[in-house]
Coordinates of N, CA and C in Angstrom, one line a residue:
F1 N 114.0 194.3 21.5 CA 113.0 193.9 20.7 C 111.9 194.8 20.6
D2 N 111.9 195.5 19.3 CA 110.7 196.3 18.5 C 109.7 195.3 18.4
Q3 N 109.0 194.7 19.3 CA 108.1 193.5 18.7 C 106.5 193.7 19.0
E4 N 105.6 193.8 18.5 CA 104.2 193.5 19.5 C 104.1 192.6 20.1
L5 N 103.4 192.8 21.3 CA 103.1 191.6 22.1 C 102.4 190.8 21.2
P6 N 102.4 189.2 21.9 CA 101.4 188.6 21.7 C 100.1 188.4 22.1
I7 N 99.5 187.3 20.4 CA 98.3 187.9 20.1 C 97.3 187.7 21.2
E8 N 96.6 187.4 22.2 CA 95.6 186.6 23.2 C 95.3 186.1 22.9
C9 N 95.7 184.8 22.2 CA 94.3 183.3 21.7 C 95.2 182.5 22.4
D10 N 95.0 181.4 22.8 CA 95.4 180.4 23.4 C 95.8 179.3 22.3
D11 N 96.7 178.1 22.8 CA 96.5 177.4 21.3 C 96.2 176.7 20.5
E12 N 94.6 176.1 21.6 CA 93.4 175.2 21.2 C 93.1 176.8 20.2
Y13 N 93.1 177.5 19.7 CA 91.6 178.4 19.2 C 92.6 178.9 17.9
W14 N 94.0 178.6 18.2 CA 95.4 179.1 16.9 C 94.2 178.3 15.4
N15 N 93.9 176.9 15.3 CA 93.5 176.5 13.8 C 91.8 175.4 14.3
P16 N 91.2 175.7 15.0 CA 90.0 174.9 15.0 C 90.2 173.9 14.1
E17 N 89.2 173.1 13.8 CA 89.5 172.1 13.2 C 88.0 172.1 12.6
D18 N 86.9 172.7 12.9 CA 85.3 172.4 13.5 C 84.7 174.2 12.3
D19 N 86.0 174.9 12.9 CA 85.0 176.5 11.9 C 87.0 177.4 11.5
G20 N 87.3 176.9 9.8 CA 88.5 178.0 10.3 C 88.8 179.7 10.1
A21 N 87.3 179.7 9.8 CA 86.9 181.1 9.9 C 87.2 182.0 11.7
Q22 N 87.2 181.2 12.8 CA 87.5 181.7 13.9 C 89.4 181.5 14.6
A23 N 90.1 180.9 13.7 CA 91.4 180.6 13.5 C 92.0 181.9 14.1
F24 N 92.6 182.1 15.3 CA 93.0 182.9 16.0 C 92.5 183.9 16.5
K25 N 90.8 184.0 17.6 CA 90.0 183.9 17.4 C 89.5 183.4 19.1
Q26 N 90.4 184.0 20.2 CA 89.4 183.6 21.4 C 88.5 183.9 21.9
P27 N 87.9 182.7 22.5 CA 86.4 183.1 22.3 C 85.8 184.2 23.5
E28 N 85.0 185.0 23.5 CA 84.8 186.0 24.2 C 84.3 185.6 26.0
D29 N 84.2 184.2 25.9 CA 83.6 183.6 27.5 C 84.8 182.9 27.9
K30 N 86.0 182.9 27.5 CA 86.8 182.2 27.8 C 88.3 182.8 27.9
P31 N 88.7 183.7 29.6 CA 89.8 183.8 28.7 C 91.3 183.6 28.2
S32 N 92.4 184.6 27.9 CA 93.4 183.5 28.1 C 94.5 184.2 28.5
T33 N 94.7 182.5 28.5 CA 95.9 182.7 29.5 C 97.3 183.5 29.1
I34 N 97.5 183.7 27.7 CA 98.4 184.5 27.1 C 98.3 186.5 28.1
T35 N 97.0 186.5 28.2 CA 96.9 187.7 28.8 C 98.0 188.3 29.7
F36 N 97.8 187.0 30.6 CA 99.0 187.1 31.9 C 100.3 187.9 31.4
F37 N 101.3 186.7 30.4 CA 102.2 187.7 29.8 C 102.5 188.5 29.2
N38 N 100.9 189.6 28.6 CA 101.1 190.8 28.1 C 101.5 191.2 29.0
C39 N 100.4 191.2 30.1 CA 100.7 192.3 31.5 C 101.2 192.5 32.3
Y40 N 102.3 191.3 32.1 CA 103.5 191.4 32.9 C 105.0 191.5 32.3
L41 N 104.2 191.6 31.4 CA 105.4 192.4 30.3 C 105.7 193.8 30.0
R42 N 103.8 194.7 30.1 CA 104.0 195.6 30.8 C 104.8 195.9 31.8
L43 N 104.7 195.3 32.4 CA 104.8 195.6 34.5 C 106.5 196.0 34.4
N44 N 107.2 195.1 33.2 CA 108.6 195.1 33.4 C 108.8 195.7 32.8
N45 N 108.5 196.4 31.6 CA 108.8 197.6 30.6 C 109.1 198.7 32.5
L46 N 107.9 199.2 32.8 CA 107.8 199.9 34.0 C 109.0 199.4 34.5
L47 N 110.0 198.6 34.8 CA 110.4 198.2 36.2 C 111.7 198.8 35.0
G48 N 112.2 198.3 34.2 CA 113.5 198.4 33.3 C 113.5 200.1 33.1
F49 N 112.3 200.8 32.7 CA 112.2 202.1 32.7 C 113.1 202.8 34.0
S50 N 112.5 202.7 35.5 CA 112.8 203.0 36.9 C 113.9 202.9 36.7
L51 N 114.5 201.0 36.7 CA 115.7 201.0 36.5 C 117.1 202.2 36.3
K52 N 116.7 201.9 34.7 CA 117.3 203.0 34.1 C 117.2 204.8 34.4
M53 N 116.8 205.3 35.1 CA 116.3 206.5 35.0 C 116.7 206.3 37.0
L54 N 116.4 206.1 37.5 CA 116.5 206.2 39.4 C 117.7 205.4 39.4
Y55 N 118.1 204.6 38.8 CA 119.7 203.6 39.4 C 120.3 204.1 38.8
S56 N 120.8 205.7 38.2 CA 121.6 205.4 36.6 C 122.9 206.1 37.7
L57 N 123.7 206.4 37.0 CA 125.4 206.5 37.7 C 124.9 207.6 37.8
A58 N 125.8 208.6 39.0 CA 125.5 210.0 39.6 C 126.1 210.6 38.6
K59 N 126.2 211.0 37.6 CA 126.6 211.9 36.4 C 126.1 212.0 35.8
T60 N 125.3 211.1 35.4 CA 124.1 210.8 34.6 C 122.5 211.7 35.6
K61 N 122.6 211.9 36.8 CA 121.5 212.1 37.5 C 121.6 213.8 37.0
E62 N 122.9 214.0 37.7 CA 123.5 215.8 37.5 C 123.4 216.2 36.7
L63 N 123.7 215.3 35.2 CA 123.2 216.3 34.2 C 121.2 216.3 34.2
L64 N 120.5 215.4 34.3 CA 119.5 215.4 34.3 C 118.4 216.6 35.7
A65 N 119.3 216.6 36.3 CA 118.9 217.5 37.7 C 119.1 219.1 36.8
V66 N 120.3 219.4 36.1 CA 120.4 220.4 35.6 C 119.7 221.6 35.3
R67 N 118.1 221.6 34.6 CA 117.0 222.4 34.8 C 116.3 222.5 35.5
N68 N 115.5 221.1 35.9 CA 115.2 220.5 36.7 C 115.5 220.0 38.2
D69 N 116.3 220.3 38.9 CA 116.3 219.8 40.7 C 115.2 218.6 41.0
K70 N 113.7 219.1 40.2 CA 112.8 218.0 41.3 C 112.5 217.3 40.6
W71 N 113.4 216.7 39.1 CA 112.9 215.6 38.0 C 112.8 214.4 39.2
E72 N 113.6 214.0 40.3 CA 113.3 212.1 40.3 C 111.9 212.9 40.8
E73 N 111.6 213.5 41.8 CA 110.3 213.7 41.8 C 108.8 213.0 41.2
H74 N 109.1 213.9 39.7 CA 108.1 214.5 39.0 C 108.2 212.8 38.4
L75 N 109.2 212.8 37.8 CA 109.1 210.9 37.7 C 109.0 210.1 38.3
V76 N 109.1 210.1 39.5 CA 108.7 209.0 40.5 C 106.5 209.1 40.5
A77 N 106.3 210.4 40.2 CA 104.6 210.7 40.6 C 104.5 210.1 38.8
E78 N 105.3 210.1 37.3 CA 104.9 209.5 36.8 C 104.7 208.2 36.5
L79 N 105.7 207.5 37.2 CA 106.0 206.3 37.1 C 104.6 205.3 38.1
D80 N 104.6 206.1 39.1 CA 103.3 206.0 40.3 C 101.9 206.3 38.9
S81 N 101.5 207.0 38.6 CA 100.2 207.3 37.4 C 100.6 205.9 37.2
A82 N 101.7 205.3 36.4 CA 102.0 204.7 34.9 C 101.4 203.2 36.1
L83 N 101.9 203.1 37.3 CA 101.6 201.7 37.7 C 100.4 201.3 38.4
N84 N 99.7 202.6 38.3 CA 97.9 202.9 38.8 C 97.4 202.1 37.9
A85 N 97.5 203.0 36.8 CA 97.2 201.9 35.7 C 97.4 201.2 35.3
W86 N 98.4 200.6 35.4 CA 98.6 199.2 35.3 C 97.9 198.2 35.7
V87 N 97.9 198.5 36.9 CA 97.0 197.6 37.7 C 95.6 197.9 37.8
D88 N 94.8 198.8 37.1 CA 93.3 199.3 36.5 C 93.2 198.7 35.9
D89 N 94.0 198.4 35.2 CA 93.6 198.3 33.6 C 94.1 196.2 33.7
L90 N 94.0 196.0 34.6 CA 94.1 194.2 35.0 C 92.9 193.8 34.4
P91 N 92.4 192.5 33.6 CA 91.6 192.2 33.2 C 90.3 191.4 34.1
N92 N 89.4 191.2 35.2 CA 88.8 190.8 36.0 C 89.1 189.6 36.6
H93 N 89.7 188.6 35.5 CA 90.5 187.4 35.6 C 91.4 187.4 36.5
L94 N 92.2 188.4 36.2 CA 93.8 188.4 37.0 C 93.6 189.1 38.3
Q95 N 92.7 190.7 38.6 CA 92.6 191.3 39.5 C 92.5 190.1 40.8
W96 N 93.3 190.8 41.5 CA 93.5 190.3 43.4 C 92.0 190.6 43.9
E97 N 91.3 189.4 44.2 CA 90.2 189.9 45.2 C 90.4 188.7 46.1
P98 N 91.2 188.7 47.5 CA 92.0 188.0 48.8 C 90.0 186.9 48.9
N99 N 89.1 187.8 48.5 CA 87.4 187.0 49.3 C 87.2 186.7 47.7
R100 N 87.1 186.2 46.9 CA 86.6 185.1 46.3 C 87.4 184.3 46.0
M101 N 86.4 183.1 46.2 CA 86.6 181.4 46.8 C 87.0 181.7 45.8
E102 N 88.2 181.5 44.7 CA 88.7 180.9 43.5 C 89.5 179.3 43.8
D103 N 88.9 178.6 42.2 CA 89.9 176.8 42.8 C 91.2 178.0 42.9
P104 N 91.6 176.9 44.2 CA 93.9 177.4 44.0 C 94.0 177.2 43.1
N105 N 93.7 175.9 42.3 CA 95.1 175.2 41.0 C 95.1 175.8 39.9
S106 N 93.5 177.1 39.9 CA 93.4 177.5 38.7 C 94.9 178.6 38.6
I107 N 95.5 177.7 37.1 CA 96.0 179.1 36.2 C 95.9 180.4 36.5
F108 N 94.6 180.5 36.3 CA 94.5 182.2 37.0 C 94.7 183.1 38.0
F109 N 94.3 182.1 39.1 CA 94.5 182.5 40.6 C 96.2 182.0 40.6
A110 N 97.3 182.2 40.4 CA 98.1 181.6 40.4 C 98.8 183.0 39.4
Q111 N 98.5 183.2 38.2 CA 98.9 184.3 37.8 C 98.5 185.8 38.2
S112 N 97.5 185.5 38.8 CA 96.5 187.0 39.4 C 98.0 186.9 41.0
V113 N 98.9 186.1 41.7 CA 99.3 185.6 42.8 C 100.9 186.3 42.1
H114 N 101.1 185.8 41.1 CA 102.3 186.6 40.2 C 102.2 187.7 40.4
L115 N 101.1 188.6 39.2 CA 101.2 190.1 39.0 C 101.2 190.0 40.3
Y116 N 100.5 190.2 41.1 CA 100.1 190.9 42.4 C 101.7 191.0 43.2
C117 N 102.6 190.1 43.1 CA 104.3 189.9 44.3 C 104.8 191.1 43.2
S118 N 104.3 190.8 41.4 CA 105.7 191.7 40.9 C 105.2 193.0 41.4
Y119 N 104.3 193.6 40.9 CA 103.8 194.9 41.0 C 104.4 195.5 42.3
Y120 N 104.0 194.7 43.9 CA 104.5 195.4 44.9 C 106.5 195.5 44.9
H121 N 106.7 194.3 44.5 CA 107.9 194.5 44.0 C 108.7 195.8 43.5
V122 N 107.7 196.6 42.4 CA 108.3 197.3 41.0 C 108.0 198.5 42.3
Q123 N 106.6 198.5 42.6 CA 106.3 199.8 43.3 C 107.3 199.9 44.3
M124 N 107.9 199.1 45.3 CA 108.8 199.6 46.4 C 110.1 199.1 45.3
T125 N 110.4 199.4 44.2 CA 112.1 199.3 43.3 C 111.7 201.1 43.4
I126 N 110.9 201.6 42.8 CA 110.9 203.1 42.1 C 111.1 203.8 43.9
H127 N 110.7 203.4 44.8 CA 110.4 204.4 46.0 C 111.8 203.9 47.3
R128 N 112.1 202.7 46.9 CA 113.6 202.5 48.4 C 114.1 203.8 48.2
P129 N 115.1 204.5 46.9 CA 116.0 205.4 46.9 C 115.3 206.2 47.5
F130 N 114.0 206.5 47.9 CA 113.6 207.9 48.4 C 113.0 208.4 49.5
I131 N 113.3 206.5 50.2 CA 113.5 206.7 51.9 C 114.3 207.7 52.3
P132 N 113.9 209.1 53.4 CA 114.4 209.8 53.7 C 116.0 209.6 54.2
M133 N 116.0 208.2 55.1 CA 117.1 207.7 56.1 C 117.9 207.3 55.2
I134 N 117.6 207.1 54.3 CA 118.6 206.2 52.6 C 118.8 207.3 51.7
R135 N 118.1 208.2 51.3 CA 118.7 208.7 50.3 C 120.1 210.3 51.2
K136 N 120.4 210.5 50.6 CA 121.9 211.1 50.3 C 120.9 212.3 49.6
G137 N 121.3 213.9 50.5 CA 121.4 215.0 50.0 C 119.9 215.2 50.0
A138 N 119.6 216.3 49.3 CA 117.8 217.3 49.9 C 116.8 216.3 49.8
S139 N 116.3 216.5 50.8 CA 115.0 215.3 51.1 C 113.4 215.1 50.3
T140 N 112.8 214.8 50.1 CA 112.0 215.1 48.9 C 110.4 214.9 49.5
A141 N 109.5 215.4 49.4 CA 108.3 215.8 49.7 C 106.9 213.9 49.5
L142 N 108.1 213.0 48.9 CA 107.6 211.9 48.9 C 107.3 211.0 49.5
P143 N 106.0 210.7 50.4 CA 105.9 209.2 51.0 C 106.2 208.0 51.1
S144 N 107.3 208.1 50.7 CA 108.6 206.8 49.9 C 108.3 205.9 50.9
L145 N 108.8 206.2 52.4 CA 109.0 204.8 53.7 C 107.4 204.0 53.6
A146 N 106.8 205.2 54.1 CA 104.9 204.2 53.8 C 104.5 203.3 52.8
I147 N 104.6 204.3 51.3 CA 104.2 203.2 50.3 C 105.5 202.1 50.5
C148 N 106.4 202.0 50.5 CA 107.6 200.6 50.4 C 107.0 199.9 51.9
T149 N 106.4 200.0 52.9 CA 106.2 199.2 53.9 C 105.0 199.1 53.7
N150 N 103.7 199.8 53.6 CA 102.7 198.9 52.5 C 103.2 197.7 51.3
A151 N 103.8 198.3 50.4 CA 104.3 197.2 49.6 C 104.6 195.8 50.1
A152 N 105.5 195.9 51.2 CA 106.1 194.7 51.6 C 104.6 194.5 52.6
R153 N 104.6 194.6 53.4 CA 103.1 194.0 53.7 C 102.2 193.5 52.8
S154 N 101.3 194.3 52.2 CA 100.4 193.4 51.2 C 101.2 192.9 50.1
C155 N 102.2 192.4 49.7 CA 102.9 191.2 48.9 C 102.9 189.9 50.1
S156 N 103.6 190.3 51.0 CA 103.2 189.2 52.6 C 102.0 188.5 52.5
H157 N 101.2 189.4 52.5 CA 99.4 188.9 52.5 C 99.2 187.9 51.0
V158 N 99.1 188.6 50.3 CA 98.9 187.5 48.8 C 99.5 186.6 48.9
A159 N 101.0 186.4 49.0 CA 101.5 185.3 49.7 C 101.0 184.1 50.6
E160 N 101.0 185.1 51.3 CA 100.2 184.3 52.3 C 98.9 183.6 52.7
I161 N 97.9 184.4 51.6 CA 96.6 184.2 51.0 C 97.2 182.8 50.9
A162 N 98.2 182.8 49.3 CA 98.6 181.6 48.3 C 98.9 180.7 48.8
R163 N 99.7 180.7 49.4 CA 99.9 179.3 50.4 C 99.2 178.7 51.2
Q164 N 98.2 179.7 51.5 CA 96.8 179.0 52.7 C 95.9 177.7 51.9
R165 N 95.8 178.5 50.2 CA 95.2 178.0 49.3 C 95.6 176.9 48.8
K166 N 97.1 176.6 48.5 CA 97.9 175.8 48.3 C 97.7 174.8 49.0
K167 N 97.7 175.3 50.0 CA 97.8 174.2 51.8 C 99.2 173.7 52.0
G168 N 99.9 174.8 51.9 CA 101.8 174.8 52.0 C 102.8 174.1 50.8
G169 N 102.0 174.1 49.7 CA 102.2 173.9 48.5 C 103.7 174.6 48.2
V170 N 104.9 174.8 47.3 CA 106.0 175.6 47.0 C 105.5 176.5 46.1
L171 N 105.9 177.6 46.8 CA 105.8 178.8 45.2 C 107.1 179.8 45.0
P172 N 107.6 178.4 44.0 CA 109.1 179.4 43.8 C 109.3 180.6 43.3
H173 N 108.0 180.9 42.3 CA 108.3 181.7 41.2 C 108.1 182.9 42.5
L174 N 108.1 183.2 43.4 CA 107.9 184.4 44.8 C 108.8 184.3 45.5
I175 N 109.6 183.1 46.0 CA 110.6 183.7 46.5 C 111.7 185.0 46.8
V176 N 112.1 185.5 45.5 CA 112.6 186.5 45.6 C 111.7 187.3 45.8
R177 N 111.0 187.7 45.1 CA 109.2 188.8 45.6 C 109.2 188.9 47.1
V178 N 108.7 187.6 48.0 CA 108.5 187.9 49.1 C 109.8 187.7 49.7
V179 N 111.0 187.7 49.8 CA 112.2 187.8 50.6 C 112.6 189.4 50.7
S180 N 112.0 189.7 49.1 CA 113.7 190.7 49.0 C 112.9 192.1 49.1
L181 N 111.3 192.3 49.5 CA 110.9 193.5 49.6 C 110.9 193.7 51.3
P182 N 110.6 193.0 52.6 CA 110.7 192.7 53.5 C 112.5 193.1 54.4
V183 N 113.1 192.3 53.5 CA 114.7 192.2 53.5 C 115.3 193.7 53.6
S184 N 114.9 194.4 52.1 CA 115.7 195.8 52.5 C 115.3 196.5 53.2
L185 N 114.4 196.3 53.4 CA 114.3 197.0 54.6 C 114.2 197.0 56.2
V186 N 114.7 195.7 56.7 CA 115.2 195.4 58.0 C 116.8 195.6 57.6
E187 N 117.5 196.2 56.5 CA 118.8 196.1 56.6 C 118.7 197.7 56.5
D188 N 117.8 198.1 56.6 CA 118.0 200.4 56.9 C 116.9 200.3 57.8
M189 N 116.6 199.6 58.8 CA 115.8 199.6 60.2 C 117.1 200.5 60.8
P190 N 118.6 200.4 61.3 CA 118.9 200.6 62.1 C 118.8 202.5 61.8
R191 N 118.5 202.8 60.2 CA 118.2 204.5 60.7 C 117.5 204.3 60.6
F192 N 116.8 204.2 60.4 CA 114.8 205.1 60.6 C 114.3 205.6 62.3
P193 N 114.0 206.5 62.2 CA 113.4 207.3 63.6 C 112.9 206.6 63.7
R194 N 112.9 206.0 65.8 CA 111.4 204.9 66.1 C 109.5 205.7 65.7
S195 N 109.5 207.2 65.7 CA 108.6 207.8 65.3 C 108.0 207.5 63.8
R196 N 109.3 207.1 63.0 CA 108.9 207.5 61.7 C 108.2 206.2 61.1
L197 N 109.3 205.1 62.1 CA 108.5 203.8 61.7 C 107.2 203.5 62.7
G198 N 106.7 204.1 64.1 CA 105.8 203.9 64.5 C 104.7 204.5 63.3
S199 N 104.8 205.4 62.6 CA 103.1 206.0 62.1 C 103.5 205.1 61.0
S200 N 104.5 204.3 60.4 CA 104.3 204.1 58.9 C 104.1 202.6 59.2
C201 N 104.8 202.1 60.0 CA 104.5 200.8 60.3 C 103.5 200.2 60.9
S202 N 102.5 200.9 61.2 CA 101.8 200.2 62.2 C 100.6 200.3 61.1

């Protein structure tokens, strides 16, 4: 659907009773809970584009490689830049700061956890096809194994801190993210040279 993103204004400010001129205007000192949704949509747009281009059929990839056999590396570099820009643009209340003592029941804490675990999931989705031991054909200069292992580690750290602060509370929305990242690496571990694993996972 070609629609604009939702207005970042919480329900209670849609039609304030005391001042109609302030309708649909979020107070500057109160972050909107809708901001998370918009950030998540932008991240999923990156994920969708990555899946479409990097996990396409072999014939499609062959057509794209006619003019430039390094097109995948260039595309991954662009996606990495887009991911970096996405995380840099996150507003302060959604940025992940593990040392910031925040109410574990705060909706913004939960939103930050979800965004960062999703971010690492997208990062690994982009780089997993380029792990040297998985990739078929010519190798690339991309440090994909190191990036994937770091993404899996970072995601587990975020989830663990969230679990500790919620005192063991269930985080169902993180199950897919937390489980899929390390499992995808473990599945391919028998093919990883010991020297390569030692330098990337230490």
